[in-house]
Amino acid sequence: MVSRRQMLTGSAGLFGAAALPANPLPTSFLTQATSGRDADRRLDVATKAERFGAEQSGDRNLQGAPDWLHRELLMKVDAARAQNLSPSARMQAYANIGNWLPLPDQSALEASAVPRGIEQVTLLDEGASYQRAGSRPDRFAIRSQDGAWWQKASTDPHLYLPKNVRTLRSFGCRGDGKSDDLAAVQTALKFPGTLDGENLTYAVRGEIKLPDNGSIMNATFKQLDPGHRKRSTVSADGVNGLRLINLRVDRNGSGRDGGLETHFGIRIANGSGHLFQDVEVFGDNLGTGFGIQNCHDFDLIRPWVHDIKFVLPADPMDDRVQGIWISNSSNWRAYAPKVSDLGGSVNGGASFAKARTRGFVVGLGSGNFSIFGGQISRCDQGLDITGSNGNTYFAVYGLVAEECSLVGIKLANFNRHGKIDGCSAIRCGSLGFLCIASGDRGVETDDMPRDVVFRDCQAIDTGFDWERKGFPVPGAFIVSPSNVYKRWPKGVKLRNCRAIWTKPPEHPMYGFWNNVAYSGGEPNTVDADCVVTGNPDRAKHFLGWHHPECWLRAATVQSIPNSKPTNLVLEAAIDSMKMLNQRTGQAEIRLSGQYRVETQVSFKPNPINGRQIRILKNGEVLQNTEATVAGVVGFQTTVRTSFEGRFEEGDTVGVEVLQNSGAPLDLHEERGATWLCVRRLHAI
């Protein structure tokens, strides 16, 4: 079983190499221990009860100890018992080792004189923690025998909380899920600490507005006025340092109200330094579950948006519901996001059960962001990285899109310099993965879509429950231009990707299909070591791809000077489906790997002296590639050589020639007589 600590740190291998960073929460929110930080520091209850011998010793303070006590604490208490300490001395021992004390129940706390060194008490019967307070903080506080007040800190005994924690009910919130608590919640938010909702439901008629450094945990907020023309249940604008932990929002709508950009469960805008952990949004109506706009440097840990439906009289023809929407935001990280069951109906029908919805949307100029793991299920478009302003320098690791009716993972518009690594699209209706240029600026600019890598991804059973709608060319991996930009995207690379059908598809499906027009000398769209299995239509396995090789020839007859090493100018492609990127008449490697280089140079007839060629790598002669042939009377002189070795992306490959006939000598004019072929060898 994965422990809570393992889930936070990724030590259980939840995401493999893309594990969560250690301590994603502030240290004040994490259990502190001076030793024993290993994952199994929480021991089994039965084992611990046996160690303590609680029943035999009659030690009421230790009986029924829960399974989250620290290894260190167990060792210290064992040592205390061995010394036959009195109960008061044992309490002081607790104070010396951890500043906290486990007690069986409230009556034991009321009967105890707790030493001053102890700042936190845990009641074992309810699994809740209480912290020392300077004065009586609220009506739920407990007073110990020595006169000290103890306020409830958390319903979660795994967490230590800051000392300045108060419950929402201490500010007059009812938490019955029916009464309007909005005014009391806003009053509570003036408190400069953390508000604990005690896992109760607080109904609100309107919008909760969070202040700077607002911190709320363990609460559900239910909207009582979901039909308002513009409504967010929880919002913040222009504030920094928010902490929302174990927070839920019930939009509580009918499905007929709202708008995509006007209605949110949670909307956070124009801020930085936020932490959102275990935040959940659900409930019908049009609009967005969790929206973050123009924010920077924040962490989103295990968000979950689910069960949002719309009801409309006719097909809306465009998206009406979004799960998570992050726009124009930078330097952020999302860990294990989950979105599921977004859809709608037309006049109560089921024809749009998953249509016109997007699960996780990133757009409008977001940059320097990463998504680790997560699952998007049962919506129209799973992960949609899009927007007219373009997104840059991003990475998505290990995300799974499942049963999305249109596309699992989509990169649209002006995305640049991104990586989709180890992701899966399972049983998606029309497309597994789509990379497309769209937009209608009319003018090509420097931020056109380019240089995106798909690596170790898989599309499984694409075409599942296909409704013959959406993209006109269904398939597992599709790269497509827009109606305006016919030559984009460029520089898209697919490496070690798989298009898998566990049974033959019921409709024609492409495995890997690229429809971007080839243009010599530009970054090409490349596939390498990709495989199609289970699709009997072999003609649809690979179409239009530029493979990691090139075959170039001289476009004009080049004259070679006498006794002077000269670089060949190879500027024409013999096969346009081969990878080609020219740099001053040479081939440029677009994919690192092991390559075989072959070249042939033909000179016009001349019997005087010899002809020599050598292969160049980045302008330097490769050893053992020199080949020399003597001139021949009446016939062209042909020289060939080859090389195998590793090349990196960006390396150039060229040919140097030398002749000493005593005068300039032209190459032979026959088309294809002089060429250079560079082929990447298959990975083992």
XYZ file of C-alpha atoms in Angstrom:
684
model
C 0.000 0.000 0.000
C 1.335 3.434 -0.909
C 1.764 5.664 2.120
C 0.772 9.318 2.160
C 4.439 10.295 2.380
C 5.256 8.137 -0.648
C 2.454 9.750 -2.638
C 3.801 13.192 -1.850
C 7.413 12.454 -2.629
C 7.022 9.890 -5.375
C 9.217 7.417 -3.468
C 6.736 4.674 -4.296
C 7.467 5.142 -7.981
C 4.078 6.637 -8.749
C 5.479 8.395 -11.800
C 8.832 6.656 -12.206
C 11.428 9.136 -13.454
C 8.857 11.897 -13.431
C 8.279 11.641 -9.653
C 6.893 14.441 -7.582
C 9.564 16.609 -5.997
C 10.347 15.970 -2.361
C 8.234 18.062 0.027
C 5.942 19.796 -2.466
C 4.173 21.294 0.541
C 5.763 23.963 2.720
C 7.663 22.344 5.542
C 5.224 23.775 8.066
C 2.520 21.587 6.519
C 4.504 18.370 6.621
C 5.041 15.993 9.508
C 8.357 16.854 11.091
C 10.709 14.277 12.584
C 14.296 14.583 13.632
C 15.027 11.117 12.300
C 13.364 8.203 10.526
C 12.232 10.072 7.384
C 11.991 6.783 5.489
C 8.672 5.809 3.973
C 7.769 3.039 6.471
C 8.089 5.128 9.620
C 4.394 4.521 10.286
C 4.109 1.086 11.842
C 1.263 -1.355 11.884
C -1.183 -0.849 14.791
C -1.030 -4.421 15.985
C 2.757 -4.538 15.908
C 2.975 -1.308 17.824
C 0.444 -2.396 20.432
C 2.537 -5.498 21.051
C 5.697 -3.422 21.438
C 4.127 -1.106 23.934
C 2.424 -3.863 25.864
C -0.268 -1.337 26.623
C -2.795 -3.742 28.083
C -0.237 -5.435 30.329
C 1.311 -2.191 31.524
C -2.008 -0.421 32.037
C -0.519 2.680 30.424
C -3.732 4.449 29.290
C -1.827 7.133 27.391
C -0.377 4.569 24.986
C -3.252 2.138 24.538
C -4.690 2.096 20.992
C -1.884 4.175 19.512
C -2.679 4.877 15.823
C -0.511 3.714 12.946
C 0.913 7.124 12.095
C 3.146 7.519 15.154
C 6.790 8.003 14.279
C 9.480 5.379 14.625
C 11.472 7.869 16.641
C 8.618 8.352 19.067
C 8.287 4.617 19.609
C 11.965 4.322 20.394
C 11.869 7.227 22.842
C 8.808 5.865 24.665
C 10.380 2.431 24.896
C 13.369 4.062 26.529
C 11.099 5.992 28.898
C 9.299 2.816 30.016
C 12.576 1.041 30.576
C 13.458 3.736 33.071
C 10.100 3.263 34.877
C 9.246 6.936 34.583
C 6.154 8.308 36.276
C 3.317 9.615 34.071
C 4.385 13.214 34.657
C 7.986 12.384 33.834
C 6.864 10.552 30.711
C 4.939 13.665 29.633
C 8.083 15.672 30.058
C 9.946 13.091 27.967
C 7.432 13.711 25.184
C 8.051 17.427 25.508
C 11.771 16.889 25.165
C 11.583 14.746 22.023
C 8.853 16.234 19.863
C 6.841 19.010 21.510
C 3.676 16.945 21.207
C 1.736 14.362 23.203
C -0.684 11.527 22.315
C -3.671 11.165 24.693
C -6.554 8.673 24.419
C -9.471 11.166 24.467
C -10.774 14.592 25.493
C -11.310 13.614 29.123
C -7.662 12.610 29.424
C -6.622 16.040 28.143
C -8.968 17.804 30.551
C -7.453 15.801 33.421
C -3.827 16.436 32.420
C -1.369 19.108 33.449
C 0.506 19.372 30.169
C 4.137 20.521 30.457
C 4.944 23.870 28.885
C 7.277 22.267 26.328
C 4.389 20.505 24.603
C 2.714 22.583 21.864
C 0.431 19.954 20.305
C -1.778 17.174 21.656
C -3.307 14.363 19.595
C -6.487 12.637 20.783
C -6.264 9.014 19.698
C -9.979 8.227 19.716
C -10.836 10.870 17.081
C -7.454 11.081 15.331
C -7.378 14.880 15.589
C -4.741 17.301 16.787
C -5.113 20.244 19.154
C -2.629 23.064 19.562
C -1.873 25.267 22.533
C -3.586 28.654 22.312
C -2.770 31.838 24.231
C -6.433 32.479 25.077
C -9.685 30.668 24.424
C -9.851 30.709 20.590
C -13.359 29.358 19.979
C -16.200 27.387 21.492
C -14.644 24.095 20.378
C -11.471 24.515 22.426
C -10.561 22.191 25.318
C -9.098 23.335 28.642
C -6.545 21.096 30.331
C -6.166 20.727 34.109
C -3.410 23.321 34.223
C -5.707 25.978 32.683
C -4.216 25.966 29.164
C -6.559 26.200 26.172
C -6.190 23.778 23.223
C -7.758 24.503 19.849
C -8.508 21.941 17.175
C -5.775 22.034 14.552
C -6.748 19.484 11.938
C -8.855 16.437 11.220
C -5.829 14.919 9.540
C -3.314 13.581 12.065
C -0.653 13.128 9.399
C -0.062 16.874 9.164
C 1.446 19.366 11.501
C -0.165 22.752 10.949
C 0.991 26.277 11.683
C 0.086 27.477 15.137
C -2.258 30.150 13.770
C -5.098 27.818 12.748
C -8.769 28.434 13.437
C -11.916 26.711 12.328
C -14.432 28.363 10.033
C -17.143 27.667 12.602
C -15.260 29.745 15.146
C -16.158 32.754 12.974
C -19.862 31.908 12.904
C -20.038 29.659 9.823
C -22.633 26.929 10.269
C -21.254 24.353 7.886
C -24.638 22.630 7.457
C -24.612 22.779 3.632
C -27.881 24.771 3.598
C -27.472 28.098 5.401
C -25.716 30.918 3.545
C -22.260 31.175 5.120
C -20.791 33.663 2.617
C -20.584 36.660 4.980
C -19.071 34.593 7.766
C -16.516 33.049 5.411
C -15.441 36.490 4.206
C -15.071 37.606 7.808
C -13.006 34.522 8.589
C -10.696 35.282 5.661
C -9.518 38.391 7.478
C -7.800 36.062 9.946
C -4.077 36.039 9.030
C -3.641 32.309 9.425
C -5.075 29.043 8.112
C -8.791 28.311 8.181
C -9.822 24.715 8.849
C -13.245 23.728 7.534
C -13.314 20.456 9.529
C -14.444 18.637 6.362
C -17.880 20.256 6.557
C -19.962 21.748 3.721
C -20.471 25.518 3.704
C -23.219 26.856 1.438
C -22.628 30.281 -0.116
C -24.836 32.554 -2.185
C -22.258 34.406 -4.213
C -18.509 34.525 -4.558
C -15.828 33.864 -1.949
C -12.978 36.296 -2.609
C -9.599 35.208 -1.299
C -7.103 37.735 0.106
C -3.297 37.791 -0.100
C -1.824 34.655 1.511
C -5.325 33.257 1.996
C -5.174 29.720 3.369
C -8.119 27.317 3.616
C -8.178 23.562 4.128
C -10.619 20.728 4.719
C -13.772 22.452 3.438
C -16.497 22.060 0.819
C -18.168 25.181 -0.608
C -21.573 24.715 -2.243
C -22.981 27.395 -4.547
C -26.579 28.440 -3.775
C -26.903 30.840 -6.735
C -25.456 28.940 -9.717
C -27.665 30.735 -12.263
C -26.109 34.158 -11.772
C -24.995 35.646 -15.092
C -21.357 35.751 -13.980
C -20.290 33.607 -11.116
C -17.270 31.952 -9.512
C -17.761 30.184 -6.224
C -14.138 30.769 -5.089
C -12.049 33.491 -6.688
C -8.903 35.574 -6.283
C -7.582 38.399 -8.424
C -4.246 40.139 -7.963
C -3.217 38.287 -4.809
C -0.209 36.092 -4.021
C 0.679 33.149 -1.804
C -2.654 31.290 -1.737
C -2.873 27.901 0.007
C -5.908 25.770 -0.871
C -5.584 22.250 0.538
C -8.216 19.510 0.581
C -10.797 21.959 -0.742
C -13.929 21.060 -2.692
C -16.359 23.196 -4.685
C -19.862 22.075 -5.655
C -21.103 24.268 -8.552
C -24.600 22.883 -7.896
C -26.093 24.002 -11.226
C -28.853 22.810 -13.501
C -26.586 22.556 -16.562
C -28.444 25.330 -18.403
C -26.640 28.408 -17.066
C -23.189 29.939 -17.378
C -20.522 30.481 -19.994
C -17.104 29.058 -20.775
C -15.210 32.184 -19.681
C -17.690 33.618 -17.166
C -18.567 30.748 -14.830
C -15.987 28.920 -12.700
C -15.939 26.686 -9.707
C -12.589 28.272 -8.794
C -10.973 31.177 -10.646
C -7.501 32.451 -9.722
C -6.070 35.382 -11.707
C -3.049 37.689 -11.706
C -0.934 36.300 -8.887
C 2.008 34.080 -7.990
C 3.429 31.739 -5.383
C 0.273 29.641 -4.967
C -0.158 26.076 -3.729
C -3.265 24.097 -4.665
C -3.346 20.562 -3.270
C -6.175 18.033 -3.435
C -8.600 20.611 -4.816
C -11.812 19.158 -6.238
C -14.517 20.812 -8.366
C -17.762 19.215 -9.556
C -21.350 20.133 -10.366
C -23.301 20.931 -13.519
C -23.557 24.122 -15.611
C -21.655 25.546 -18.527
C -18.233 26.995 -17.819
C -14.921 25.944 -16.282
C -14.235 23.876 -13.198
C -10.836 25.267 -12.146
C -9.396 28.268 -13.991
C -5.973 29.881 -13.483
C -5.224 32.970 -15.563
C -2.108 35.112 -15.795
C -0.445 33.500 -12.781
C 3.170 32.517 -12.271
C 5.247 30.156 -10.150
C 2.592 27.898 -8.641
C 2.029 24.199 -7.929
C -1.094 22.203 -8.656
C -1.038 18.861 -6.812
C -3.687 16.225 -7.493
C -6.492 18.509 -8.728
C -9.700 16.681 -9.623
C -12.506 18.105 -11.749
C -15.375 15.780 -12.567
C -19.058 15.349 -13.370
C -19.866 18.634 -15.070
C -22.759 18.498 -17.544
C -24.547 21.027 -19.717
C -28.092 20.946 -21.119
C -28.837 22.972 -24.261
C -31.694 23.066 -26.801
C -29.343 22.502 -29.776
C -25.793 21.487 -30.620
C -23.603 24.393 -29.413
C -21.038 23.650 -32.164
C -18.165 24.604 -29.852
C -16.787 23.867 -26.397
C -19.113 24.591 -23.509
C -17.395 22.927 -20.546
C -13.750 22.841 -19.445
C -12.272 20.918 -16.556
C -8.975 22.693 -15.805
C -8.020 25.812 -17.761
C -4.612 27.454 -17.350
C -3.931 30.446 -19.586
C -1.113 32.955 -20.011
C 0.735 31.490 -17.023
C 4.369 30.530 -16.615
C 6.737 28.579 -14.375
C 4.128 26.203 -13.014
C 3.894 22.496 -12.288
C 0.889 20.156 -12.224
C 1.178 16.780 -10.495
C -1.301 13.949 -11.163
C -4.194 16.079 -12.460
C -7.444 14.210 -12.916
C -10.435 15.217 -15.027
C -13.379 12.961 -15.830
C -16.966 12.841 -17.054
C -17.534 16.142 -18.806
C -20.346 16.307 -21.332
C -23.845 17.410 -22.082
C -27.138 16.713 -23.695
C -29.400 18.351 -26.257
C -33.008 18.490 -25.121
C -32.284 15.782 -22.625
C -30.830 13.390 -25.182
C -27.562 11.527 -24.856
C -26.034 12.372 -28.222
C -23.474 14.724 -26.643
C -22.533 12.639 -23.657
C -18.858 13.635 -23.996
C -18.966 16.228 -26.780
C -18.164 19.958 -26.729
C -15.903 19.649 -23.690
C -12.191 19.898 -22.963
C -10.525 18.176 -20.040
C -7.273 20.041 -19.324
C -6.637 23.175 -21.384
C -3.381 25.153 -21.499
C -3.194 28.191 -23.696
C -2.791 31.842 -24.549
C 0.939 32.147 -24.134
C 1.816 29.819 -21.259
C 5.470 28.855 -20.914
C 8.019 26.938 -18.857
C 5.516 24.488 -17.422
C 5.455 20.752 -16.702
C 2.689 18.210 -16.184
C 3.600 15.019 -14.330
C 1.264 12.054 -14.676
C -2.484 12.327 -14.383
C -5.545 11.006 -16.205
C -8.164 12.673 -18.400
C -11.221 10.478 -19.026
C -14.575 10.617 -20.748
C -14.680 14.052 -22.303
C -14.338 15.355 -25.872
C -10.736 16.587 -25.942
C -8.401 15.305 -23.252
C -5.289 17.494 -22.950
C -5.470 20.545 -25.233
C -2.341 22.731 -25.397
C -3.549 25.563 -27.592
C -4.114 29.291 -27.948
C -3.406 32.004 -30.483
C -0.468 33.428 -28.500
C 1.425 30.139 -28.463
C 2.914 28.068 -25.637
C 6.652 27.498 -25.249
C 9.148 25.310 -23.395
C 6.807 22.758 -21.898
C 6.897 19.077 -21.002
C 4.193 16.495 -20.309
C 5.227 13.214 -18.690
C 3.155 10.065 -18.317
C -0.326 11.532 -18.751
C -3.123 9.154 -19.788
C -6.117 10.266 -21.886
C -8.851 7.661 -21.979
C -12.125 7.422 -23.913
C -12.026 10.987 -25.187
C -14.503 11.170 -28.034
C -12.453 13.460 -30.319
C -8.767 13.448 -29.321
C -6.641 12.287 -26.447
C -3.731 14.770 -26.538
C -3.774 17.780 -28.873
C -1.210 20.478 -29.647
C -2.855 23.236 -31.655
C -2.012 26.699 -32.938
C 1.415 28.150 -32.123
C 3.208 25.702 -29.790
C 7.003 25.675 -29.785
C 9.807 23.757 -28.072
C 7.765 21.158 -26.226
C 7.999 17.507 -25.257
C 5.284 14.873 -24.844
C 6.986 11.939 -23.122
C 5.597 8.545 -22.143
C 1.946 9.543 -22.589
C -0.948 7.300 -23.613
C -4.193 7.836 -25.523
C -6.473 4.867 -24.889
C -9.706 4.166 -26.791
C -10.079 7.711 -28.077
C -12.723 8.183 -30.736
C -11.117 10.040 -33.642
C -7.478 10.794 -32.792
C -4.934 9.609 -30.293
C -2.369 12.422 -30.709
C -2.782 15.503 -32.900
C -0.283 18.250 -33.697
C -1.876 20.928 -35.854
C -1.207 24.483 -36.980
C -4.279 26.666 -36.886
C -5.176 30.302 -36.589
C -5.706 32.929 -39.248
C -3.120 35.658 -38.800
C -2.460 35.455 -42.517
C 1.232 36.223 -42.095
C 3.920 33.772 -41.012
C 5.835 35.029 -37.967
C 8.710 33.873 -35.783
C 6.350 32.162 -33.349
C 4.909 29.670 -35.823
C 4.501 26.118 -34.427
C 7.696 24.049 -34.499
C 10.134 21.765 -32.704
C 7.930 19.461 -30.648
C 8.992 15.928 -29.677
C 6.691 12.967 -29.010
C 8.720 10.216 -27.338
C 7.725 6.765 -26.045
C 4.023 7.522 -26.480
C 1.302 5.038 -27.351
C -2.158 5.249 -28.879
C -4.241 2.170 -28.131
C -7.450 1.239 -29.958
C -7.986 4.610 -31.597
C -11.463 4.732 -33.159
C -13.252 3.359 -30.102
C -16.924 4.379 -30.255
C -16.114 6.685 -33.180
C -19.033 8.904 -34.119
C -17.599 9.951 -37.519
C -17.289 13.539 -36.415
C -14.469 15.946 -35.824
C -11.175 15.514 -37.651
C -11.550 14.289 -41.256
C -8.553 11.933 -41.075
C -8.866 9.666 -38.027
C -5.742 8.000 -36.708
C -3.337 7.339 -33.853
C -0.700 10.047 -34.559
C -1.590 12.898 -36.922
C 0.383 16.007 -37.895
C -1.599 18.460 -39.969
C -1.361 22.005 -41.334
C -4.177 24.520 -41.130
C -6.103 25.970 -44.036
C -3.924 29.076 -43.768
C -0.450 27.736 -42.926
C 0.214 24.852 -45.291
C 3.886 24.391 -44.336
C 3.472 24.241 -40.558
C 4.084 22.703 -38.020
C 7.775 22.074 -38.701
C 10.384 20.116 -36.842
C 7.954 17.667 -35.221
C 9.714 14.469 -34.138
C 8.217 11.133 -33.183
C 10.553 8.652 -31.510
C 9.740 5.143 -30.385
C 5.986 5.702 -30.478
C 3.394 2.956 -30.877
C 0.034 2.799 -32.635
C -1.645 -0.305 -31.261
C -4.957 -1.981 -32.036
C -5.841 -4.956 -29.842
C -8.336 -5.931 -32.542
C -8.714 -4.654 -36.126
C -10.350 -1.209 -36.183
C -13.955 -1.120 -37.354
C -13.303 1.979 -39.484
C -10.303 3.043 -41.623
C -7.640 4.351 -39.246
C -4.192 5.762 -39.915
C -1.254 4.790 -37.776
C 1.129 7.714 -38.406
C 0.049 10.358 -40.908
C 1.792 13.633 -41.744
C 0.109 16.085 -44.101
C 2.554 18.995 -43.852
C 3.883 19.990 -47.271
C 7.576 19.294 -47.768
C 9.846 22.236 -48.452
C 13.568 21.644 -48.916
C 15.967 23.199 -46.473
C 13.447 23.497 -43.617
C 13.088 21.508 -40.384
C 11.194 18.397 -41.322
C 8.703 16.271 -39.480
C 10.468 13.031 -38.631
C 9.488 9.626 -37.301
C 12.043 7.138 -35.988
C 11.632 3.656 -34.539
C 7.836 3.950 -34.511
C 5.637 0.852 -34.870
C 2.068 0.043 -35.914
C 0.496 -3.218 -34.684
C -2.961 -4.720 -35.078
C -4.043 -2.667 -38.109
C -4.334 -4.927 -41.180
C -4.434 -1.967 -43.615
C -0.681 -1.601 -44.124
C -1.180 1.233 -46.597
C -2.309 3.399 -43.689
C 0.568 2.600 -41.313
C 2.902 5.474 -42.323
C 2.052 8.282 -44.716
C 3.897 11.480 -45.530
C 6.692 11.172 -43.000
C 10.226 12.400 -43.491
C 12.396 9.550 -42.363
C 15.709 10.163 -40.571
C 17.828 10.022 -43.687
C 18.589 12.206 -46.674
C 19.747 11.744 -50.257
C 21.134 14.879 -51.849
C 22.643 15.759 -55.214
C 24.244 18.740 -56.875
C 21.675 20.971 -58.566
C 24.201 22.552 -60.966
C 27.500 21.520 -62.535
C 30.203 22.586 -60.094
C 33.729 23.451 -61.268
C 36.529 22.148 -59.021
C 39.763 24.227 -59.009
C 43.133 22.563 -59.478
C 44.919 21.292 -56.339
C 42.576 23.088 -53.931
C 40.327 21.186 -51.459
C 36.741 22.241 -52.216
C 33.414 21.576 -50.477
C 30.695 20.172 -52.679
C 27.435 22.129 -52.820
C 24.611 19.572 -52.565
C 21.393 21.517 -52.707
C 18.768 19.256 -54.276
C 16.845 16.325 -52.799
C 16.584 13.072 -54.716
C 13.755 11.836 -52.453
C 11.570 14.502 -50.823
C 10.270 12.104 -48.159
C 13.726 11.804 -46.664
C 14.871 14.076 -43.857
C 16.615 17.117 -45.310
C 17.759 20.312 -43.729
C 20.390 22.159 -45.701
C 23.110 24.363 -44.338
C 25.329 25.846 -47.062
C 24.830 22.880 -49.336
C 25.362 20.178 -46.691
C 23.053 17.814 -44.821
C 22.116 18.642 -41.243
C 21.320 15.875 -38.760
C 17.839 16.287 -37.279
C 17.848 13.296 -34.946
C 20.799 12.062 -32.870
C 21.883 8.484 -33.434
C 24.093 6.073 -35.318
C 24.313 6.862 -39.041
C 25.752 5.423 -42.235
C 27.091 8.021 -44.671
C 27.730 7.146 -48.337
C 28.806 9.479 -51.115
C 29.692 9.334 -54.805
C 31.398 12.042 -56.893
C 31.802 11.858 -60.689
C 34.263 14.040 -62.643
C 34.288 14.714 -66.361
C 36.804 12.666 -68.409
C 40.429 13.706 -67.887
C 43.328 11.224 -67.705
C 45.819 13.497 -65.897
C 46.665 12.565 -62.272
C 44.028 11.676 -59.631
C 40.686 12.504 -58.015
C 40.096 12.392 -54.238
C 37.041 12.748 -51.932
C 36.623 12.846 -48.107
C 33.586 13.029 -45.774
C 33.254 16.078 -43.519
C 31.598 16.301 -40.117
C 31.017 19.873 -38.969
C 33.608 20.990 -41.496
C 36.304 18.612 -40.246
C 37.568 15.614 -42.235
C 36.518 12.256 -40.779
C 39.397 9.838 -40.449
C 39.597 6.855 -42.807
C 37.080 8.307 -45.266
C 39.606 9.357 -47.922
C 39.236 7.673 -51.338
C 41.453 8.296 -54.408
C 41.055 7.203 -58.047
C 43.254 7.976 -61.066
C 41.830 9.836 -64.059
C 40.660 7.772 -67.046
C 40.917 8.519 -70.749
C 37.553 8.991 -72.429
C 35.410 8.139 -69.407
C 34.115 9.958 -66.353
C 36.034 9.282 -63.149
C 33.824 8.121 -60.238
C 34.997 8.020 -56.609
C 33.007 6.489 -53.702
C 33.517 6.314 -49.933
C 31.455 5.647 -46.782
C 31.453 5.991 -42.998
C 29.455 4.695 -39.998
C 29.378 6.518 -36.671
C 27.376 8.595 -34.250
C 26.060 12.026 -35.105
C 24.221 14.472 -32.870
C 21.328 16.748 -33.718
C 22.679 19.831 -35.443
C 25.799 18.152 -36.865
C 26.470 18.781 -40.532
C 27.654 16.224 -43.075
C 29.419 17.254 -46.267
C 31.926 16.161 -48.902
C 35.325 17.625 -49.732
C 36.855 16.985 -53.194
C 40.323 17.477 -54.641
C 41.696 17.055 -58.180
C 45.154 17.834 -59.658
C 44.610 17.648 -63.421
C 46.507 20.920 -63.851
C 43.389 23.015 -64.556
C 39.825 23.466 -63.234
C 37.709 20.356 -63.783
C 33.928 20.166 -63.849
C 31.851 17.485 -62.215
C 29.937 15.246 -64.579
C 26.651 16.789 -65.657
C 24.600 13.570 -65.516
C 21.747 13.903 -62.984
C 22.434 11.747 -59.927
C 26.082 11.102 -60.834
C 27.194 12.980 -57.692
C 25.277 12.441 -54.436
C 25.385 12.140 -50.657
C 23.244 9.666 -48.699
C 22.921 9.829 -44.886
C 20.811 7.139 -43.198
C 20.066 6.654 -39.513
C 20.496 3.046 -38.446
C 17.580 1.490 -36.582
C 17.774 1.446 -32.811
C 18.291 -1.963 -31.264
